Amino acid sequence: MDSFVYEGLPARVIFGHGTLDRVADEAARLGQRVLVVSTPEQTGAAGDLARRLGGLHAATFSGATMHTPIEVTDRAMTVVTDARIDAIVALGGGSTIGLSKAIALRTDLPQLVIPTTYAGSEMTRIIGQTENGLKTTQVTPRVLPETVIYDVDLTLTLPPLMSVTSGLNAMAHAVEALYATNRNPIIDMMAETGIASLYRGLPVVAREPGNPEARANALYGAWLCAICLGATSVALHHKLCHVLGGSFNLPHAETHAIVLPHALAYNAPMVRDAVAAIKRALGGDGIAGKLFDVARDAGAPTALRDLGMPEDGIDRAVEITLANPYANPRPIDPVLIRRLIANAWAGVRPDHSTYAG
């Protein structure tokens, strides 16, 4: 066995059905004047959460939005200061958790996060923020949530298409963990199990969104994939999604779902062990196509143009990607990267030969 380093990140995790009932007790471990954070669409759920918190609730900010714009964080900080907040409770997906992290980055306030999607940011030290149309990321322990409540019941009403794209976003974390520069055998096991659990759950969720067993499989897989993201580095897939999301204001989960099959097909020739693990998780060959089919069969977007990316943005995306690429197992070939982005823009189903060079 090769030598390796494994660093487990500190986090208190509560997983199961009905675990939201424990939110007041868990929040009291962190502070006495709590800020509830959500998106505008989840204002009603944020109100219910505030009632559950009772006297701990000091204020609510329901202005979280995707890609964590600096100006939104500025507005939230005004509430933090005025209400003398000493802890954050965030309810939602990547947009809400991103804002919670941005507040923690500035204040070092403790966070209790309640994910309602499969995005996975809650288990990482990674924060991405957007300013002047460019998204930048950093890694710091200041933004790692102290407590995470996973309640399967909260995902039962997550729309099927959003569930599928969010789940594929989660899979991307595990896929890249399998060939990360700092991979290790512990994360390899989590990654393979996480991918398999999501692949088992997502097609059923797409057909039967209220199926509790499928929802539990998907959320469990997403948690494992989130641990993978928090413990390892990322590569081409995440670089492309950061460029596309930040530069063209594309929705986070949908962008990841579209790019993942292409990024995997691009790297597959150089990562045989990872490919073998993903084949086991997905039950056979043609792994890039299988991931594409999960989205297609559910009716989710499979082309960046369907998200609003202009065709003349392809070359700009290539230029930004090449200007500061992430470490990747396969060298970044400008011609093939352009082909990859163009295929993702058009919605081409990739296979093992698509990026053979």
Short mmCIF file of C-alpha atoms in Angstrom, two decimals:
data_model
loop_
_atom_site.label_atom_id
_atom_site.label_comp_id
_atom_site.label_asym_id
_atom_site.label_seq_id
_atom_site.Cartn_x
_atom_site.Cartn_y
_atom_site.Cartn_z
CA MET A 1 0.00 0.00 0.00
CA ASP A 2 1.27 3.48 -0.84
CA SER A 3 1.94 5.98 1.93
CA PHE A 4 -0.79 8.56 2.45
CA VAL A 5 -2.05 11.33 4.70
CA TYR A 6 -5.64 11.39 5.95
CA GLU A 7 -6.98 14.40 7.84
CA GLY A 8 -10.49 14.10 9.25
CA LEU A 9 -12.27 17.44 9.54
CA PRO A 10 -14.05 18.18 12.85
CA ALA A 11 -17.82 18.28 12.53
CA ARG A 12 -20.83 17.14 14.55
CA VAL A 13 -23.26 15.34 12.21
CA ILE A 14 -26.86 14.39 13.01
CA PHE A 15 -28.37 12.16 10.30
CA GLY A 16 -31.80 10.59 10.00
CA HIS A 17 -35.55 11.22 9.69
CA GLY A 18 -37.06 14.04 11.76
CA THR A 19 -33.72 15.29 13.03
CA LEU A 20 -34.79 18.93 12.56
CA ASP A 21 -36.59 18.52 15.88
CA ARG A 22 -33.17 18.77 17.53
CA VAL A 23 -32.28 22.16 16.05
CA ALA A 24 -32.90 24.26 19.17
CA ASP A 25 -30.77 22.03 21.38
CA GLU A 26 -28.00 21.94 18.78
CA ALA A 27 -28.09 25.69 18.21
CA ALA A 28 -27.86 26.33 21.96
CA ARG A 29 -24.50 24.54 21.95
CA LEU A 30 -23.16 27.31 19.69
CA GLY A 31 -24.78 30.59 20.76
CA GLN A 32 -27.69 32.49 22.29
CA ARG A 33 -28.44 35.09 19.58
CA VAL A 34 -28.93 33.18 16.36
CA LEU A 35 -29.18 34.46 12.80
CA VAL A 36 -31.32 32.30 10.48
CA VAL A 37 -30.09 32.40 6.87
CA SER A 38 -32.01 31.29 3.76
CA THR A 39 -32.76 32.20 0.17
CA PRO A 40 -35.82 34.34 -0.68
CA GLU A 41 -37.59 31.20 -1.92
CA GLN A 42 -37.23 29.58 1.52
CA THR A 43 -38.57 32.48 3.59
CA GLY A 44 -41.47 30.35 4.84
CA ALA A 45 -39.18 27.54 5.94
CA ALA A 46 -36.90 30.09 7.59
CA GLY A 47 -39.88 31.38 9.56
CA ASP A 48 -40.68 27.87 10.76
CA LEU A 49 -37.05 27.41 11.75
CA ALA A 50 -37.12 30.68 13.70
CA ARG A 51 -40.17 29.42 15.63
CA ARG A 52 -38.37 26.17 16.44
CA LEU A 53 -35.43 28.15 17.80
CA GLY A 54 -37.70 30.17 20.09
CA GLY A 55 -35.83 32.65 22.26
CA LEU A 56 -32.54 31.83 20.55
CA HIS A 57 -33.74 33.49 17.33
CA ALA A 58 -32.47 37.07 17.06
CA ALA A 59 -32.82 37.84 13.31
CA THR A 60 -33.39 36.35 9.86
CA PHE A 61 -31.66 37.15 6.57
CA SER A 62 -33.40 35.59 3.55
CA GLY A 63 -31.32 37.15 0.79
CA ALA A 64 -28.84 34.37 -0.02
CA THR A 65 -28.22 33.87 -3.73
CA MET A 66 -26.04 31.66 -5.90
CA HIS A 67 -22.28 32.16 -6.22
CA THR A 68 -22.17 34.22 -2.98
CA PRO A 69 -21.87 37.77 -4.32
CA ILE A 70 -19.81 40.05 -2.07
CA GLU A 71 -22.55 42.70 -2.02
CA VAL A 72 -25.08 40.22 -0.56
CA THR A 73 -22.66 39.32 2.22
CA ASP A 74 -22.24 43.04 2.93
CA ARG A 75 -26.00 43.37 3.49
CA ALA A 76 -26.08 40.31 5.72
CA MET A 77 -23.24 41.69 7.82
CA THR A 78 -25.33 44.74 8.65
CA VAL A 79 -27.91 42.42 10.21
CA VAL A 80 -25.21 40.48 12.06
CA THR A 81 -23.88 43.67 13.61
CA ASP A 82 -27.24 45.28 14.41
CA ALA A 83 -28.68 42.13 16.01
CA ARG A 84 -25.47 41.25 17.92
CA ILE A 85 -25.46 37.76 16.40
CA ASP A 86 -23.28 35.09 18.03
CA ALA A 87 -24.18 32.04 15.88
CA ILE A 88 -25.60 31.23 12.45
CA VAL A 89 -28.22 28.63 11.50
CA ALA A 90 -28.35 28.15 7.73
CA LEU A 91 -31.20 26.28 6.01
CA GLY A 92 -30.90 25.43 2.31
CA GLY A 93 -28.46 24.43 -0.38
CA GLY A 94 -25.20 25.78 -1.70
CA SER A 95 -26.37 29.40 -1.94
CA THR A 96 -27.44 29.59 1.71
CA ILE A 97 -24.45 27.65 3.01
CA GLY A 98 -22.14 29.83 0.92
CA LEU A 99 -23.51 32.97 2.56
CA SER A 100 -23.24 31.42 6.01
CA LYS A 101 -19.60 30.63 5.30
CA ALA A 102 -18.96 34.13 3.98
CA ILE A 103 -20.28 35.57 7.24
CA ALA A 104 -18.15 33.14 9.25
CA LEU A 105 -15.10 34.10 7.20
CA ARG A 106 -15.51 37.71 8.29
CA THR A 107 -16.60 37.08 11.88
CA ASP A 108 -15.52 33.54 12.91
CA LEU A 109 -19.08 32.93 14.16
CA PRO A 110 -20.05 29.26 14.68
CA GLN A 111 -22.40 27.68 12.14
CA LEU A 112 -25.16 25.09 12.30
CA VAL A 113 -26.08 24.06 8.77
CA ILE A 114 -29.23 22.22 7.65
CA PRO A 115 -28.82 21.12 4.01
CA THR A 116 -31.95 20.74 1.90
CA THR A 117 -30.09 19.70 -1.27
CA TYR A 118 -27.19 17.37 -2.01
CA ALA A 119 -24.61 20.08 -2.81
CA GLY A 120 -22.16 19.17 -0.04
CA SER A 121 -20.60 22.51 0.89
CA GLU A 122 -21.50 21.91 4.53
CA MET A 123 -18.65 19.42 5.02
CA THR A 124 -15.85 21.52 3.55
CA ARG A 125 -13.43 24.34 4.33
CA ILE A 126 -14.01 25.71 0.82
CA ILE A 127 -15.71 29.02 0.12
CA GLY A 128 -16.35 30.54 -3.30
CA GLN A 129 -17.30 34.21 -3.66
CA THR A 130 -18.13 36.33 -6.69
CA GLU A 131 -17.03 39.91 -7.26
CA ASN A 132 -17.17 41.86 -10.51
CA GLY A 133 -18.27 38.79 -12.45
CA LEU A 134 -15.39 36.55 -11.33
CA LYS A 135 -15.70 33.72 -8.83
CA THR A 136 -12.72 32.96 -6.61
CA THR A 137 -12.32 30.22 -4.04
CA GLN A 138 -10.23 29.75 -0.94
CA VAL A 139 -9.75 27.04 1.67
CA THR A 140 -9.79 27.99 5.34
CA PRO A 141 -10.93 26.26 8.55
CA ARG A 142 -12.76 29.46 9.52
CA VAL A 143 -15.68 28.52 7.25
CA LEU A 144 -16.14 24.87 8.23
CA PRO A 145 -19.56 24.48 9.95
CA GLU A 146 -19.42 23.16 13.49
CA THR A 147 -22.68 21.19 13.27
CA VAL A 148 -24.65 19.70 10.37
CA ILE A 149 -28.20 18.35 10.65
CA TYR A 150 -29.18 16.02 7.82
CA ASP A 151 -32.93 15.43 7.88
CA VAL A 152 -34.08 13.09 5.10
CA ASP A 153 -37.62 14.41 5.52
CA LEU A 154 -36.53 17.89 4.38
CA THR A 155 -35.49 16.46 1.01
CA LEU A 156 -38.84 14.78 0.28
CA THR A 157 -40.18 17.97 -1.29
CA LEU A 158 -37.01 18.84 -3.21
CA PRO A 159 -38.19 18.93 -6.85
CA PRO A 160 -37.08 15.85 -8.81
CA LEU A 161 -35.03 17.76 -11.40
CA MET A 162 -33.28 19.78 -8.72
CA SER A 163 -32.64 16.55 -6.82
CA VAL A 164 -30.97 14.96 -9.83
CA THR A 165 -28.77 17.93 -10.70
CA SER A 166 -27.83 18.45 -7.05
CA GLY A 167 -27.03 14.76 -6.73
CA LEU A 168 -24.81 14.80 -9.80
CA ASN A 169 -23.08 17.84 -8.34
CA ALA A 170 -22.39 15.72 -5.25
CA MET A 171 -21.10 12.84 -7.38
CA ALA A 172 -18.59 15.20 -8.98
CA HIS A 173 -16.96 15.71 -5.59
CA ALA A 174 -16.35 11.98 -5.20
CA VAL A 175 -15.31 11.44 -8.82
CA GLU A 176 -12.54 14.02 -8.53
CA ALA A 177 -11.55 12.75 -5.07
CA LEU A 178 -10.70 9.40 -6.68
CA TYR A 179 -7.92 11.02 -8.72
CA ALA A 180 -7.05 13.98 -6.49
CA THR A 181 -3.41 14.81 -5.91
CA ASN A 182 -3.95 14.07 -2.19
CA ARG A 183 -6.25 11.04 -2.49
CA ASN A 184 -6.03 8.29 0.09
CA PRO A 185 -7.64 4.86 0.61
CA ILE A 186 -10.09 6.05 3.26
CA ILE A 187 -11.52 8.69 0.92
CA ASP A 188 -11.48 6.17 -1.95
CA MET A 189 -13.89 3.97 0.01
CA MET A 190 -16.16 6.87 0.84
CA ALA A 191 -16.11 8.11 -2.75
CA GLU A 192 -17.06 4.76 -4.27
CA THR A 193 -19.82 4.18 -1.72
CA GLY A 194 -21.10 7.74 -2.14
CA ILE A 195 -21.28 7.46 -5.93
CA ALA A 196 -23.01 4.07 -5.70
CA SER A 197 -25.54 5.29 -3.14
CA LEU A 198 -26.44 8.35 -5.23
CA TYR A 199 -26.63 6.29 -8.43
CA ARG A 200 -28.97 3.89 -6.66
CA GLY A 201 -31.16 6.66 -5.29
CA LEU A 202 -31.38 9.38 -7.95
CA PRO A 203 -33.25 7.51 -10.72
CA VAL A 204 -35.87 6.43 -8.18
CA VAL A 205 -36.14 9.95 -6.79
CA ALA A 206 -36.72 11.23 -10.33
CA ARG A 207 -39.69 8.86 -10.71
CA GLU A 208 -40.91 8.77 -7.10
CA PRO A 209 -39.78 11.95 -5.33
CA GLY A 210 -41.57 10.96 -2.12
CA ASN A 211 -39.81 7.59 -1.81
CA PRO A 212 -38.13 7.74 1.64
CA GLU A 213 -35.64 4.92 0.97
CA ALA A 214 -34.42 6.52 -2.27
CA ARG A 215 -34.18 9.89 -0.53
CA ALA A 216 -32.16 8.36 2.30
CA ASN A 217 -29.79 6.70 -0.20
CA ALA A 218 -29.32 9.98 -2.04
CA LEU A 219 -28.71 12.04 1.10
CA TYR A 220 -26.33 9.46 2.58
CA GLY A 221 -24.39 9.36 -0.68
CA ALA A 222 -24.30 13.15 -0.82
CA TRP A 223 -22.90 13.29 2.71
CA LEU A 224 -20.09 10.88 1.83
CA CYS A 225 -19.33 12.80 -1.34
CA ALA A 226 -19.23 16.02 0.67
CA ILE A 227 -16.64 14.50 3.00
CA CYS A 228 -14.59 13.65 -0.09
CA LEU A 229 -14.77 17.23 -1.27
CA GLY A 230 -13.70 18.50 2.13
CA ALA A 231 -10.74 16.12 2.41
CA THR A 232 -9.16 16.33 -1.05
CA SER A 233 -8.24 18.76 -3.78
CA VAL A 234 -10.29 19.35 -6.93
CA ALA A 235 -9.30 19.27 -10.57
CA LEU A 236 -10.56 20.11 -14.08
CA HIS A 237 -14.25 19.53 -13.46
CA HIS A 238 -14.46 22.01 -10.61
CA LYS A 239 -12.27 24.52 -12.41
CA LEU A 240 -14.60 24.49 -15.40
CA CYS A 241 -17.68 24.84 -13.21
CA HIS A 242 -16.17 27.73 -11.28
CA VAL A 243 -15.35 29.47 -14.56
CA LEU A 244 -18.75 28.81 -16.13
CA GLY A 245 -20.77 29.64 -13.05
CA GLY A 246 -18.91 32.77 -12.08
CA SER A 247 -18.38 34.20 -15.56
CA PHE A 248 -21.79 33.45 -17.08
CA ASN A 249 -23.95 33.38 -13.94
CA LEU A 250 -25.03 29.80 -14.63
CA PRO A 251 -26.85 27.83 -11.90
CA HIS A 252 -24.44 25.83 -9.78
CA ALA A 253 -25.91 22.32 -9.64
CA GLU A 254 -27.07 22.24 -13.27
CA THR A 255 -23.64 23.34 -14.47
CA HIS A 256 -21.94 20.58 -12.47
CA ALA A 257 -24.41 17.99 -13.77
CA ILE A 258 -23.71 18.98 -17.37
CA VAL A 259 -19.92 19.21 -17.12
CA LEU A 260 -19.28 16.07 -15.04
CA PRO A 261 -19.62 13.42 -17.81
CA HIS A 262 -17.32 15.44 -20.06
CA ALA A 263 -14.65 16.10 -17.44
CA LEU A 264 -14.67 12.41 -16.48
CA ALA A 265 -14.36 11.32 -20.11
CA TYR A 266 -11.45 13.75 -20.57
CA ASN A 267 -9.51 12.42 -17.56
CA ALA A 268 -10.46 8.74 -17.86
CA PRO A 269 -7.42 7.66 -19.93
CA MET A 270 -5.07 8.78 -17.15
CA VAL A 271 -6.92 7.50 -14.06
CA ARG A 272 -7.42 3.76 -14.39
CA ASP A 273 -7.94 3.10 -10.67
CA ALA A 274 -10.57 5.80 -10.44
CA VAL A 275 -12.33 4.49 -13.53
CA ALA A 276 -12.39 0.97 -12.05
CA ALA A 277 -13.96 2.29 -8.83
CA ILE A 278 -16.59 4.28 -10.73
CA LYS A 279 -17.40 1.25 -12.89
CA ARG A 280 -18.06 -0.76 -9.73
CA ALA A 281 -20.23 2.03 -8.35
CA LEU A 282 -22.25 2.40 -11.55
CA GLY A 283 -22.41 -1.28 -12.39
CA GLY A 284 -20.48 -1.46 -15.65
CA ASP A 285 -18.67 0.27 -18.49
CA GLY A 286 -19.57 3.50 -20.25
CA ILE A 287 -19.39 5.52 -17.06
CA ALA A 288 -19.38 8.99 -18.65
CA GLY A 289 -22.43 8.11 -20.71
CA LYS A 290 -24.17 6.61 -17.66
CA LEU A 291 -23.80 9.88 -15.76
CA PHE A 292 -25.07 11.83 -18.78
CA ASP A 293 -28.07 9.49 -18.93
CA VAL A 294 -29.01 10.10 -15.28
CA ALA A 295 -29.67 13.75 -16.14
CA ARG A 296 -31.18 13.09 -19.57
CA ASP A 297 -33.56 10.37 -18.37
CA ALA A 298 -34.81 12.63 -15.59
CA GLY A 299 -35.45 15.49 -18.02
CA ALA A 300 -32.71 17.65 -16.48
CA PRO A 301 -30.61 19.99 -18.66
CA THR A 302 -27.73 18.34 -20.50
CA ALA A 303 -26.46 21.40 -22.44
CA LEU A 304 -24.95 24.66 -21.19
CA ARG A 305 -26.87 26.54 -23.86
CA ASP A 306 -30.07 25.48 -22.09
CA LEU A 307 -28.82 27.34 -19.02
CA GLY A 308 -28.33 30.55 -20.98
CA MET A 309 -24.64 30.38 -21.85
CA PRO A 310 -24.01 32.11 -25.21
CA GLU A 311 -22.12 30.21 -27.89
CA ASP A 312 -19.60 33.02 -28.19
CA GLY A 313 -18.76 32.43 -24.52
CA ILE A 314 -17.03 29.14 -25.32
CA ASP A 315 -13.72 30.76 -26.27
CA ARG A 316 -13.87 33.09 -23.28
CA ALA A 317 -14.39 30.12 -20.98
CA VAL A 318 -11.39 28.36 -22.53
CA GLU A 319 -9.24 31.45 -22.06
CA ILE A 320 -10.17 31.84 -18.39
CA THR A 321 -9.65 28.14 -17.72
CA LEU A 322 -6.19 28.11 -19.28
CA ALA A 323 -5.13 31.27 -17.46
CA ASN A 324 -5.13 29.56 -14.05
CA PRO A 325 -5.81 25.81 -14.33
CA TYR A 326 -6.15 23.53 -11.32
CA ALA A 327 -3.84 20.54 -10.92
CA ASN A 328 -5.23 17.75 -13.09
CA PRO A 329 -4.16 14.14 -13.81
CA ARG A 330 -4.25 14.75 -17.55
CA PRO A 331 -2.39 17.72 -19.05
CA ILE A 332 -4.67 20.56 -20.11
CA ASP A 333 -4.83 20.45 -23.90
CA PRO A 334 -6.30 23.72 -25.25
CA VAL A 335 -7.81 22.03 -28.30
CA LEU A 336 -9.49 19.28 -26.29
CA ILE A 337 -10.63 21.69 -23.59
CA ARG A 338 -12.36 23.76 -26.23
CA ARG A 339 -13.96 20.59 -27.60
CA LEU A 340 -15.09 19.67 -24.08
CA ILE A 341 -16.73 23.04 -23.41
CA ALA A 342 -18.27 23.12 -26.90
CA ASN A 343 -19.71 19.62 -26.41
CA ALA A 344 -21.06 20.55 -22.99
CA TRP A 345 -22.59 23.68 -24.52
CA ALA A 346 -24.29 21.63 -27.25
CA GLY A 347 -25.34 18.69 -25.05
CA VAL A 348 -23.29 15.96 -26.76
CA ARG A 349 -23.29 12.60 -24.94
CA PRO A 350 -19.62 11.73 -24.28
CA ASP A 351 -18.00 8.30 -24.43
CA HIS A 352 -14.48 6.92 -23.97
CA SER A 353 -13.31 8.19 -27.36
CA THR A 354 -14.70 11.74 -27.24
CA TYR A 355 -11.48 13.24 -25.87
CA ALA A 356 -8.99 10.66 -27.06
CA GLY A 357 -6.76 13.38 -28.51
#
